[in-house]
Amino acid sequence: MFWNAMAWSFRNWRRKRIQQRDTLPDSAWRDAVTSLPLLGGLSGDELGRLRELVILFLHEKELVAAGGLVLNDDMRLKIAAQACLPILNLGLDYYAGWVSVIVYPDEFVPEYEFMDEDGVVHQVREPMIGESWERGPVILSGADVERPGEDDGVNVVIHEFAHKLDMLNGAPDGFPPLHREMDRAAWTQAFSGAFDDFSAKVESGAETAIDPYAAESPAEFFAVMSEAFFEIPQVLQREYFEVYRQLAEFYRQDPATRQNSI
């Protein structure tokens, strides 16, 4: 216990030192905030705390360009700001245990092998815009990082970092570690009911206000609902109010009220 306390104190001291040596230009920060509509409505205090998180994120995480991408400071800042928004009231330790964010110019095509129930090995090549590995990197499409603000509820950064939060207690299953004051039964009821309803709508071919990819699995449902929570919160409130309420408790934020104040 003593050594844990010492490590915690040293880590916080070190982080304060990093923030005090802030080299993030005010103009670059203002440009990033202005270009990301989902940050609209944040108070001065919230923007200040988000900036502090971004500074630490960029110091502790390694953003790596792949596939010939030139990863400039503006894109690095946009990725960090969007990644840190979900943990604004949670803290950077929610992203502990991994380091790298790999950014491709556009869609990337990973290769997978899996064995079916008959013992036959299949190879899968499927284009993706984002991916999160348990205890591994987050992988993003740079083209999709640059597209927030289209009012469609799609945000690849929020999506993949929601998966990272889901993985804090094991393989992603749509049930991240809840805060002590939260009710597991209420979370299960809200998400299970909404997932079943949403999946039925998608299967019937109905048009949905939220990305139909949410019907893929409970893990994808949580990630897509997290995108909607930050990008189109009023839509999520209207469609699945109880899911919105659970996410507000989990993220300790209320984006719908925030956006209404703009």
PDB file of C-alpha atoms in Angstrom:
ATOM      1  CA  MET A   1       0.000   0.000   0.000  1.00  0.00           C
ATOM      2  CA  PHE A   2       2.827   2.401   0.896  1.00  0.00           C
ATOM      3  CA  TRP A   3       4.583   1.836  -2.442  1.00  0.00           C
ATOM      4  CA  ASN A   4       1.311   2.237  -4.346  1.00  0.00           C
ATOM      5  CA  ALA A   5       0.751   5.583  -2.624  1.00  0.00           C
ATOM      6  CA  MET A   6       4.309   6.652  -3.411  1.00  0.00           C
ATOM      7  CA  ALA A   7       3.930   5.690  -7.080  1.00  0.00           C
ATOM      8  CA  TRP A   8       0.609   7.542  -7.290  1.00  0.00           C
ATOM      9  CA  SER A   9       2.127  10.693  -5.718  1.00  0.00           C
ATOM     10  CA  PHE A  10       5.155  10.599  -8.015  1.00  0.00           C
ATOM     11  CA  ARG A  11       3.000  10.087 -11.111  1.00  0.00           C
ATOM     12  CA  ASN A  12       0.776  13.060 -10.206  1.00  0.00           C
ATOM     13  CA  TRP A  13       3.775  15.238  -9.421  1.00  0.00           C
ATOM     14  CA  ARG A  14       5.293  14.307 -12.779  1.00  0.00           C
ATOM     15  CA  ARG A  15       2.056  15.067 -14.602  1.00  0.00           C
ATOM     16  CA  LYS A  16       1.780  18.474 -12.954  1.00  0.00           C
ATOM     17  CA  ARG A  17       5.325  19.235 -14.093  1.00  0.00           C
ATOM     18  CA  ILE A  18       4.428  18.274 -17.669  1.00  0.00           C
ATOM     19  CA  GLN A  19       1.368  20.527 -17.597  1.00  0.00           C
ATOM     20  CA  GLN A  20       3.374  23.405 -16.148  1.00  0.00           C
ATOM     21  CA  ARG A  21       5.816  23.090 -19.056  1.00  0.00           C
ATOM     22  CA  ASP A  22       2.908  23.295 -21.497  1.00  0.00           C
ATOM     23  CA  THR A  23       4.159  23.868 -25.039  1.00  0.00           C
ATOM     24  CA  LEU A  24       0.722  23.720 -26.703  1.00  0.00           C
ATOM     25  CA  PRO A  25       0.280  27.049 -28.540  1.00  0.00           C
ATOM     26  CA  ASP A  26      -2.935  28.913 -27.707  1.00  0.00           C
ATOM     27  CA  SER A  27      -3.681  29.468 -31.396  1.00  0.00           C
ATOM     28  CA  ALA A  28      -3.405  25.744 -32.210  1.00  0.00           C
ATOM     29  CA  TRP A  29      -5.688  24.874 -29.289  1.00  0.00           C
ATOM     30  CA  ARG A  30      -8.283  27.478 -30.315  1.00  0.00           C
ATOM     31  CA  ASP A  31      -8.249  26.185 -33.907  1.00  0.00           C
ATOM     32  CA  ALA A  32      -8.758  22.603 -32.730  1.00  0.00           C
ATOM     33  CA  VAL A  33     -11.652  23.542 -30.436  1.00  0.00           C
ATOM     34  CA  THR A  34     -13.310  25.605 -33.163  1.00  0.00           C
ATOM     35  CA  SER A  35     -13.023  22.779 -35.692  1.00  0.00           C
ATOM     36  CA  LEU A  36     -14.668  20.202 -33.406  1.00  0.00           C
ATOM     37  CA  PRO A  37     -18.391  20.971 -32.933  1.00  0.00           C
ATOM     38  CA  LEU A  38     -18.750  18.290 -30.247  1.00  0.00           C
ATOM     39  CA  LEU A  39     -16.676  20.535 -27.967  1.00  0.00           C
ATOM     40  CA  GLY A  40     -19.252  23.303 -28.319  1.00  0.00           C
ATOM     41  CA  GLY A  41     -20.854  24.328 -25.062  1.00  0.00           C
ATOM     42  CA  LEU A  42     -17.937  23.293 -22.874  1.00  0.00           C
ATOM     43  CA  SER A  43     -17.393  25.887 -20.157  1.00  0.00           C
ATOM     44  CA  GLY A  44     -14.116  27.712 -19.756  1.00  0.00           C
ATOM     45  CA  ASP A  45     -13.247  25.450 -16.832  1.00  0.00           C
ATOM     46  CA  GLU A  46     -14.066  22.312 -18.849  1.00  0.00           C
ATOM     47  CA  LEU A  47     -12.000  23.490 -21.807  1.00  0.00           C
ATOM     48  CA  GLY A  48      -9.128  24.213 -19.450  1.00  0.00           C
ATOM     49  CA  ARG A  49      -9.294  20.729 -17.949  1.00  0.00           C
ATOM     50  CA  LEU A  50      -9.625  19.177 -21.404  1.00  0.00           C
ATOM     51  CA  ARG A  51      -6.510  21.017 -22.526  1.00  0.00           C
ATOM     52  CA  GLU A  52      -4.605  19.682 -19.508  1.00  0.00           C
ATOM     53  CA  LEU A  53      -5.708  16.144 -20.366  1.00  0.00           C
ATOM     54  CA  VAL A  54      -4.683  16.636 -24.002  1.00  0.00           C
ATOM     55  CA  ILE A  55      -1.206  17.762 -22.959  1.00  0.00           C
ATOM     56  CA  LEU A  56      -0.781  14.618 -20.848  1.00  0.00           C
ATOM     57  CA  PHE A  57      -2.294  12.384 -23.530  1.00  0.00           C
ATOM     58  CA  LEU A  58       0.138  13.646 -26.155  1.00  0.00           C
ATOM     59  CA  HIS A  59       3.006  13.157 -23.710  1.00  0.00           C
ATOM     60  CA  GLU A  60       2.072   9.632 -22.549  1.00  0.00           C
ATOM     61  CA  LYS A  61       0.663   8.171 -25.774  1.00  0.00           C
ATOM     62  CA  GLU A  62       2.580   7.607 -28.992  1.00  0.00           C
ATOM     63  CA  LEU A  63       0.755   8.731 -32.144  1.00  0.00           C
ATOM     64  CA  VAL A  64       2.267   6.884 -35.090  1.00  0.00           C
ATOM     65  CA  ALA A  65       1.676   7.496 -38.811  1.00  0.00           C
ATOM     66  CA  ALA A  66       1.310   4.455 -41.072  1.00  0.00           C
ATOM     67  CA  GLY A  67       0.658   3.748 -44.740  1.00  0.00           C
ATOM     68  CA  GLY A  68       2.440   6.875 -45.940  1.00  0.00           C
ATOM     69  CA  LEU A  69       0.394   9.316 -43.871  1.00  0.00           C
ATOM     70  CA  VAL A  70       2.008  12.575 -42.811  1.00  0.00           C
ATOM     71  CA  LEU A  71       0.715  13.075 -39.284  1.00  0.00           C
ATOM     72  CA  ASN A  72       0.799  16.809 -38.625  1.00  0.00           C
ATOM     73  CA  ASP A  73       0.332  18.632 -35.322  1.00  0.00           C
ATOM     74  CA  ASP A  74      -3.234  19.647 -36.179  1.00  0.00           C
ATOM     75  CA  MET A  75      -4.384  16.045 -36.639  1.00  0.00           C
ATOM     76  CA  ARG A  76      -2.526  14.929 -33.519  1.00  0.00           C
ATOM     77  CA  LEU A  77      -4.322  17.631 -31.553  1.00  0.00           C
ATOM     78  CA  LYS A  78      -7.741  16.742 -32.978  1.00  0.00           C
ATOM     79  CA  ILE A  79      -7.257  13.061 -32.140  1.00  0.00           C
ATOM     80  CA  ALA A  80      -6.138  13.879 -28.612  1.00  0.00           C
ATOM     81  CA  ALA A  81      -9.004  16.328 -27.979  1.00  0.00           C
ATOM     82  CA  GLN A  82     -11.647  13.843 -29.156  1.00  0.00           C
ATOM     83  CA  ALA A  83     -10.026  10.976 -27.270  1.00  0.00           C
ATOM     84  CA  CYS A  84      -9.895  12.980 -24.040  1.00  0.00           C
ATOM     85  CA  LEU A  85     -13.478  14.270 -24.174  1.00  0.00           C
ATOM     86  CA  PRO A  86     -14.997  10.986 -22.864  1.00  0.00           C
ATOM     87  CA  ILE A  87     -12.566  10.962 -19.914  1.00  0.00           C
ATOM     88  CA  LEU A  88     -12.922  14.678 -19.123  1.00  0.00           C
ATOM     89  CA  ASN A  89     -14.433  13.838 -15.725  1.00  0.00           C
ATOM     90  CA  LEU A  90     -12.806  10.419 -15.366  1.00  0.00           C
ATOM     91  CA  GLY A  91      -9.082  11.038 -15.784  1.00  0.00           C
ATOM     92  CA  LEU A  92      -6.268   9.760 -17.994  1.00  0.00           C
ATOM     93  CA  ASP A  93      -5.810   6.588 -15.928  1.00  0.00           C
ATOM     94  CA  TYR A  94      -8.909   5.262 -17.712  1.00  0.00           C
ATOM     95  CA  TYR A  95      -6.573   4.859 -20.710  1.00  0.00           C
ATOM     96  CA  ALA A  96      -3.853   3.044 -18.772  1.00  0.00           C
ATOM     97  CA  GLY A  97      -2.142  -0.145 -19.933  1.00  0.00           C
ATOM     98  CA  TRP A  98      -1.405   0.710 -23.557  1.00  0.00           C
ATOM     99  CA  VAL A  99       0.560   3.332 -25.490  1.00  0.00           C
ATOM    100  CA  SER A 100       0.119   3.568 -29.263  1.00  0.00           C
ATOM    101  CA  VAL A 101      -2.393   5.246 -31.567  1.00  0.00           C
ATOM    102  CA  ILE A 102      -1.692   4.234 -35.180  1.00  0.00           C
ATOM    103  CA  VAL A 103      -3.129   6.460 -37.901  1.00  0.00           C
ATOM    104  CA  TYR A 104      -3.555   5.438 -41.555  1.00  0.00           C
ATOM    105  CA  PRO A 105      -4.427   7.884 -44.349  1.00  0.00           C
ATOM    106  CA  ASP A 106      -7.817   6.238 -44.949  1.00  0.00           C
ATOM    107  CA  GLU A 107      -9.445   2.825 -44.562  1.00  0.00           C
ATOM    108  CA  PHE A 108      -7.020   0.018 -43.723  1.00  0.00           C
ATOM    109  CA  VAL A 109      -7.387  -3.711 -44.344  1.00  0.00           C
ATOM    110  CA  PRO A 110      -6.240  -5.949 -41.480  1.00  0.00           C
ATOM    111  CA  GLU A 111      -6.009  -9.716 -41.966  1.00  0.00           C
ATOM    112  CA  TYR A 112      -7.583 -12.147 -39.512  1.00  0.00           C
ATOM    113  CA  GLU A 113      -7.675 -15.890 -39.189  1.00  0.00           C
ATOM    114  CA  PHE A 114     -10.368 -17.760 -37.304  1.00  0.00           C
ATOM    115  CA  MET A 115     -11.421 -21.378 -36.982  1.00  0.00           C
ATOM    116  CA  ASP A 116     -15.069 -22.307 -37.383  1.00  0.00           C
ATOM    117  CA  GLU A 117     -16.907 -24.997 -35.442  1.00  0.00           C
ATOM    118  CA  ASP A 118     -15.881 -27.617 -38.031  1.00  0.00           C
ATOM    119  CA  GLY A 119     -12.202 -26.834 -37.557  1.00  0.00           C
ATOM    120  CA  VAL A 120     -11.858 -25.002 -40.883  1.00  0.00           C
ATOM    121  CA  VAL A 121      -9.517 -21.986 -40.806  1.00  0.00           C
ATOM    122  CA  HIS A 122     -10.794 -18.878 -42.601  1.00  0.00           C
ATOM    123  CA  GLN A 123      -8.888 -15.745 -43.569  1.00  0.00           C
ATOM    124  CA  VAL A 124     -10.697 -12.418 -43.397  1.00  0.00           C
ATOM    125  CA  ARG A 125      -9.693  -9.174 -45.107  1.00  0.00           C
ATOM    126  CA  GLU A 126     -12.155  -6.386 -44.379  1.00  0.00           C
ATOM    127  CA  PRO A 127     -11.643  -2.628 -44.788  1.00  0.00           C
ATOM    128  CA  MET A 128     -11.996  -0.725 -41.519  1.00  0.00           C
ATOM    129  CA  ILE A 129     -11.873   2.895 -40.363  1.00  0.00           C
ATOM    130  CA  GLY A 130     -10.951   2.079 -36.772  1.00  0.00           C
ATOM    131  CA  GLU A 131      -9.940  -0.737 -34.486  1.00  0.00           C
ATOM    132  CA  SER A 132      -9.023  -1.184 -30.814  1.00  0.00           C
ATOM    133  CA  TRP A 133      -6.920  -4.044 -29.507  1.00  0.00           C
ATOM    134  CA  GLU A 134      -7.217  -5.310 -25.972  1.00  0.00           C
ATOM    135  CA  ARG A 135      -3.978  -4.280 -24.212  1.00  0.00           C
ATOM    136  CA  GLY A 136      -2.814  -2.982 -27.597  1.00  0.00           C
ATOM    137  CA  PRO A 137      -3.054   0.048 -29.873  1.00  0.00           C
ATOM    138  CA  VAL A 138      -5.946   2.076 -31.189  1.00  0.00           C
ATOM    139  CA  ILE A 139      -5.906   2.227 -34.999  1.00  0.00           C
ATOM    140  CA  LEU A 140      -7.644   5.052 -36.868  1.00  0.00           C
ATOM    141  CA  SER A 141      -8.343   6.250 -40.393  1.00  0.00           C
ATOM    142  CA  GLY A 142      -6.975   9.777 -40.710  1.00  0.00           C
ATOM    143  CA  ALA A 143      -9.630  10.693 -43.286  1.00  0.00           C
ATOM    144  CA  ASP A 144     -12.353   9.780 -40.791  1.00  0.00           C
ATOM    145  CA  VAL A 145     -10.625  11.614 -37.941  1.00  0.00           C
ATOM    146  CA  GLU A 146     -11.084  14.765 -40.034  1.00  0.00           C
ATOM    147  CA  ARG A 147     -14.848  14.344 -40.555  1.00  0.00           C
ATOM    148  CA  PRO A 148     -16.554  15.116 -37.198  1.00  0.00           C
ATOM    149  CA  GLY A 149     -19.386  17.615 -37.161  1.00  0.00           C
ATOM    150  CA  GLU A 150     -21.567  16.157 -39.896  1.00  0.00           C
ATOM    151  CA  ASP A 151     -24.487  15.639 -37.468  1.00  0.00           C
ATOM    152  CA  ASP A 152     -24.702  11.931 -38.276  1.00  0.00           C
ATOM    153  CA  GLY A 153     -23.469  10.709 -34.901  1.00  0.00           C
ATOM    154  CA  VAL A 154     -20.411   9.014 -36.412  1.00  0.00           C
ATOM    155  CA  ASN A 155     -17.060   9.671 -34.738  1.00  0.00           C
ATOM    156  CA  VAL A 156     -14.333   7.076 -35.185  1.00  0.00           C
ATOM    157  CA  VAL A 157     -12.185   8.450 -32.335  1.00  0.00           C
ATOM    158  CA  ILE A 158     -15.013   8.376 -29.772  1.00  0.00           C
ATOM    159  CA  HIS A 159     -16.006   4.906 -31.024  1.00  0.00           C
ATOM    160  CA  GLU A 160     -12.589   3.299 -30.652  1.00  0.00           C
ATOM    161  CA  PHE A 161     -11.816   4.942 -27.330  1.00  0.00           C
ATOM    162  CA  ALA A 162     -15.208   3.801 -26.006  1.00  0.00           C
ATOM    163  CA  HIS A 163     -14.027   0.272 -26.834  1.00  0.00           C
ATOM    164  CA  LYS A 164     -10.911   0.968 -24.764  1.00  0.00           C
ATOM    165  CA  LEU A 165     -13.105   1.893 -21.790  1.00  0.00           C
ATOM    166  CA  ASP A 166     -15.175  -1.251 -22.360  1.00  0.00           C
ATOM    167  CA  MET A 167     -11.949  -3.310 -22.286  1.00  0.00           C
ATOM    168  CA  LEU A 168     -10.959  -2.094 -18.823  1.00  0.00           C
ATOM    169  CA  ASN A 169     -12.637  -5.170 -17.314  1.00  0.00           C
ATOM    170  CA  GLY A 170     -11.843  -7.677 -20.062  1.00  0.00           C
ATOM    171  CA  ALA A 171     -12.998  -8.411 -23.601  1.00  0.00           C
ATOM    172  CA  PRO A 172     -15.431  -5.783 -24.920  1.00  0.00           C
ATOM    173  CA  ASP A 173     -19.035  -6.718 -24.167  1.00  0.00           C
ATOM    174  CA  GLY A 174     -20.845  -3.396 -23.792  1.00  0.00           C
ATOM    175  CA  PHE A 175     -20.463  -3.459 -20.007  1.00  0.00           C
ATOM    176  CA  PRO A 176     -17.526  -1.277 -18.897  1.00  0.00           C
ATOM    177  CA  PRO A 177     -16.593  -1.056 -15.211  1.00  0.00           C
ATOM    178  CA  LEU A 178     -19.319   1.084 -13.648  1.00  0.00           C
ATOM    179  CA  HIS A 179     -18.807   3.608 -10.870  1.00  0.00           C
ATOM    180  CA  ARG A 180     -19.710   2.507  -7.356  1.00  0.00           C
ATOM    181  CA  GLU A 181     -22.822   4.650  -7.259  1.00  0.00           C
ATOM    182  CA  MET A 182     -24.183   3.141 -10.478  1.00  0.00           C
ATOM    183  CA  ASP A 183     -26.740   0.329 -10.570  1.00  0.00           C
ATOM    184  CA  ARG A 184     -25.651  -2.683 -12.655  1.00  0.00           C
ATOM    185  CA  ALA A 185     -29.242  -3.886 -13.016  1.00  0.00           C
ATOM    186  CA  ALA A 186     -30.352  -0.479 -14.343  1.00  0.00           C
ATOM    187  CA  TRP A 187     -27.485  -0.489 -16.875  1.00  0.00           C
ATOM    188  CA  THR A 188     -28.357  -4.018 -18.033  1.00  0.00           C
ATOM    189  CA  GLN A 189     -32.051  -3.228 -18.362  1.00  0.00           C
ATOM    190  CA  ALA A 190     -31.451  -0.013 -20.303  1.00  0.00           C
ATOM    191  CA  PHE A 191     -28.867  -1.408 -22.698  1.00  0.00           C
ATOM    192  CA  SER A 192     -30.391  -4.859 -23.241  1.00  0.00           C
ATOM    193  CA  GLY A 193     -33.833  -3.443 -23.996  1.00  0.00           C
ATOM    194  CA  ALA A 194     -32.443  -0.783 -26.332  1.00  0.00           C
ATOM    195  CA  PHE A 195     -30.137  -3.241 -28.112  1.00  0.00           C
ATOM    196  CA  ASP A 196     -32.984  -5.663 -28.764  1.00  0.00           C
ATOM    197  CA  ASP A 197     -35.237  -2.869 -30.023  1.00  0.00           C
ATOM    198  CA  PHE A 198     -32.543  -1.346 -32.224  1.00  0.00           C
ATOM    199  CA  SER A 199     -31.494  -4.718 -33.656  1.00  0.00           C
ATOM    200  CA  ALA A 200     -35.111  -5.484 -34.565  1.00  0.00           C
ATOM    201  CA  LYS A 201     -35.393  -2.156 -36.391  1.00  0.00           C
ATOM    202  CA  VAL A 202     -32.192  -2.767 -38.350  1.00  0.00           C
ATOM    203  CA  GLU A 203     -33.213  -6.326 -39.218  1.00  0.00           C
ATOM    204  CA  SER A 204     -36.585  -5.099 -40.510  1.00  0.00           C
ATOM    205  CA  GLY A 205     -34.841  -2.620 -42.803  1.00  0.00           C
ATOM    206  CA  ALA A 206     -36.162   0.426 -40.985  1.00  0.00           C
ATOM    207  CA  GLU A 207     -34.214   3.661 -41.271  1.00  0.00           C
ATOM    208  CA  THR A 208     -32.495   4.570 -38.008  1.00  0.00           C
ATOM    209  CA  ALA A 209     -31.339   7.945 -36.704  1.00  0.00           C
ATOM    210  CA  ILE A 210     -28.298   6.221 -35.162  1.00  0.00           C
ATOM    211  CA  ASP A 211     -25.629   4.278 -37.071  1.00  0.00           C
ATOM    212  CA  PRO A 212     -27.038   0.775 -37.775  1.00  0.00           C
ATOM    213  CA  TYR A 213     -23.609  -0.704 -37.025  1.00  0.00           C
ATOM    214  CA  ALA A 214     -24.737  -0.595 -33.384  1.00  0.00           C
ATOM    215  CA  ALA A 215     -26.747  -3.762 -34.061  1.00  0.00           C
ATOM    216  CA  GLU A 216     -23.571  -5.808 -34.679  1.00  0.00           C
ATOM    217  CA  SER A 217     -23.047  -6.756 -31.019  1.00  0.00           C
ATOM    218  CA  PRO A 218     -23.489  -5.366 -27.474  1.00  0.00           C
ATOM    219  CA  ALA A 219     -19.889  -4.092 -27.634  1.00  0.00           C
ATOM    220  CA  GLU A 220     -20.543  -2.183 -30.851  1.00  0.00           C
ATOM    221  CA  PHE A 221     -23.841  -0.947 -29.442  1.00  0.00           C
ATOM    222  CA  PHE A 222     -22.032   0.641 -26.491  1.00  0.00           C
ATOM    223  CA  ALA A 223     -19.412   2.222 -28.759  1.00  0.00           C
ATOM    224  CA  VAL A 224     -21.959   3.581 -31.256  1.00  0.00           C
ATOM    225  CA  MET A 225     -24.216   4.873 -28.481  1.00  0.00           C
ATOM    226  CA  SER A 226     -21.170   6.624 -27.026  1.00  0.00           C
ATOM    227  CA  GLU A 227     -20.619   8.307 -30.405  1.00  0.00           C
ATOM    228  CA  ALA A 228     -24.249   9.418 -30.430  1.00  0.00           C
ATOM    229  CA  PHE A 229     -24.021  10.557 -26.792  1.00  0.00           C
ATOM    230  CA  PHE A 230     -21.309  13.088 -27.656  1.00  0.00           C
ATOM    231  CA  GLU A 231     -22.191  13.904 -31.287  1.00  0.00           C
ATOM    232  CA  ILE A 232     -26.018  13.884 -31.390  1.00  0.00           C
ATOM    233  CA  PRO A 233     -27.104  13.731 -27.734  1.00  0.00           C
ATOM    234  CA  GLN A 234     -30.639  15.035 -28.333  1.00  0.00           C
ATOM    235  CA  VAL A 235     -31.241  12.223 -30.818  1.00  0.00           C
ATOM    236  CA  LEU A 236     -30.058   9.615 -28.331  1.00  0.00           C
ATOM    237  CA  GLN A 237     -32.240  11.168 -25.622  1.00  0.00           C
ATOM    238  CA  ARG A 238     -35.245  10.952 -27.912  1.00  0.00           C
ATOM    239  CA  GLU A 239     -34.582   7.415 -29.143  1.00  0.00           C
ATOM    240  CA  TYR A 240     -33.273   5.735 -25.978  1.00  0.00           C
ATOM    241  CA  PHE A 241     -33.586   8.003 -22.984  1.00  0.00           C
ATOM    242  CA  GLU A 242     -32.539   5.389 -20.413  1.00  0.00           C
ATOM    243  CA  VAL A 243     -29.360   4.620 -22.375  1.00  0.00           C
ATOM    244  CA  TYR A 244     -28.596   8.342 -22.450  1.00  0.00           C
ATOM    245  CA  ARG A 245     -29.120   8.543 -18.689  1.00  0.00           C
ATOM    246  CA  GLN A 246     -26.804   5.589 -18.022  1.00  0.00           C
ATOM    247  CA  LEU A 247     -24.096   7.060 -20.255  1.00  0.00           C
ATOM    248  CA  ALA A 248     -24.453  10.424 -18.516  1.00  0.00           C
ATOM    249  CA  GLU A 249     -23.770   8.670 -15.213  1.00  0.00           C
ATOM    250  CA  PHE A 250     -20.863   6.706 -16.652  1.00  0.00           C
ATOM    251  CA  TYR A 251     -19.135   9.577 -18.459  1.00  0.00           C
ATOM    252  CA  ARG A 252     -20.251  12.064 -15.767  1.00  0.00           C
ATOM    253  CA  GLN A 253     -21.289  14.500 -18.498  1.00  0.00           C
ATOM    254  CA  ASP A 254     -24.533  15.836 -19.975  1.00  0.00           C
ATOM    255  CA  PRO A 255     -23.844  16.797 -23.623  1.00  0.00           C
ATOM    256  CA  ALA A 256     -27.527  17.431 -24.424  1.00  0.00           C
ATOM    257  CA  THR A 257     -27.759  20.190 -21.824  1.00  0.00           C
ATOM    258  CA  ARG A 258     -24.362  21.456 -22.935  1.00  0.00           C
ATOM    259  CA  GLN A 259     -25.369  21.696 -26.586  1.00  0.00           C
ATOM    260  CA  ASN A 260     -28.689  23.329 -25.696  1.00  0.00           C
ATOM    261  CA  SER A 261     -26.716  26.146 -24.086  1.00  0.00           C
ATOM    262  CA  ILE A 262     -24.891  27.056 -27.289  1.00  0.00           C
TER     263      ILE A 262
END
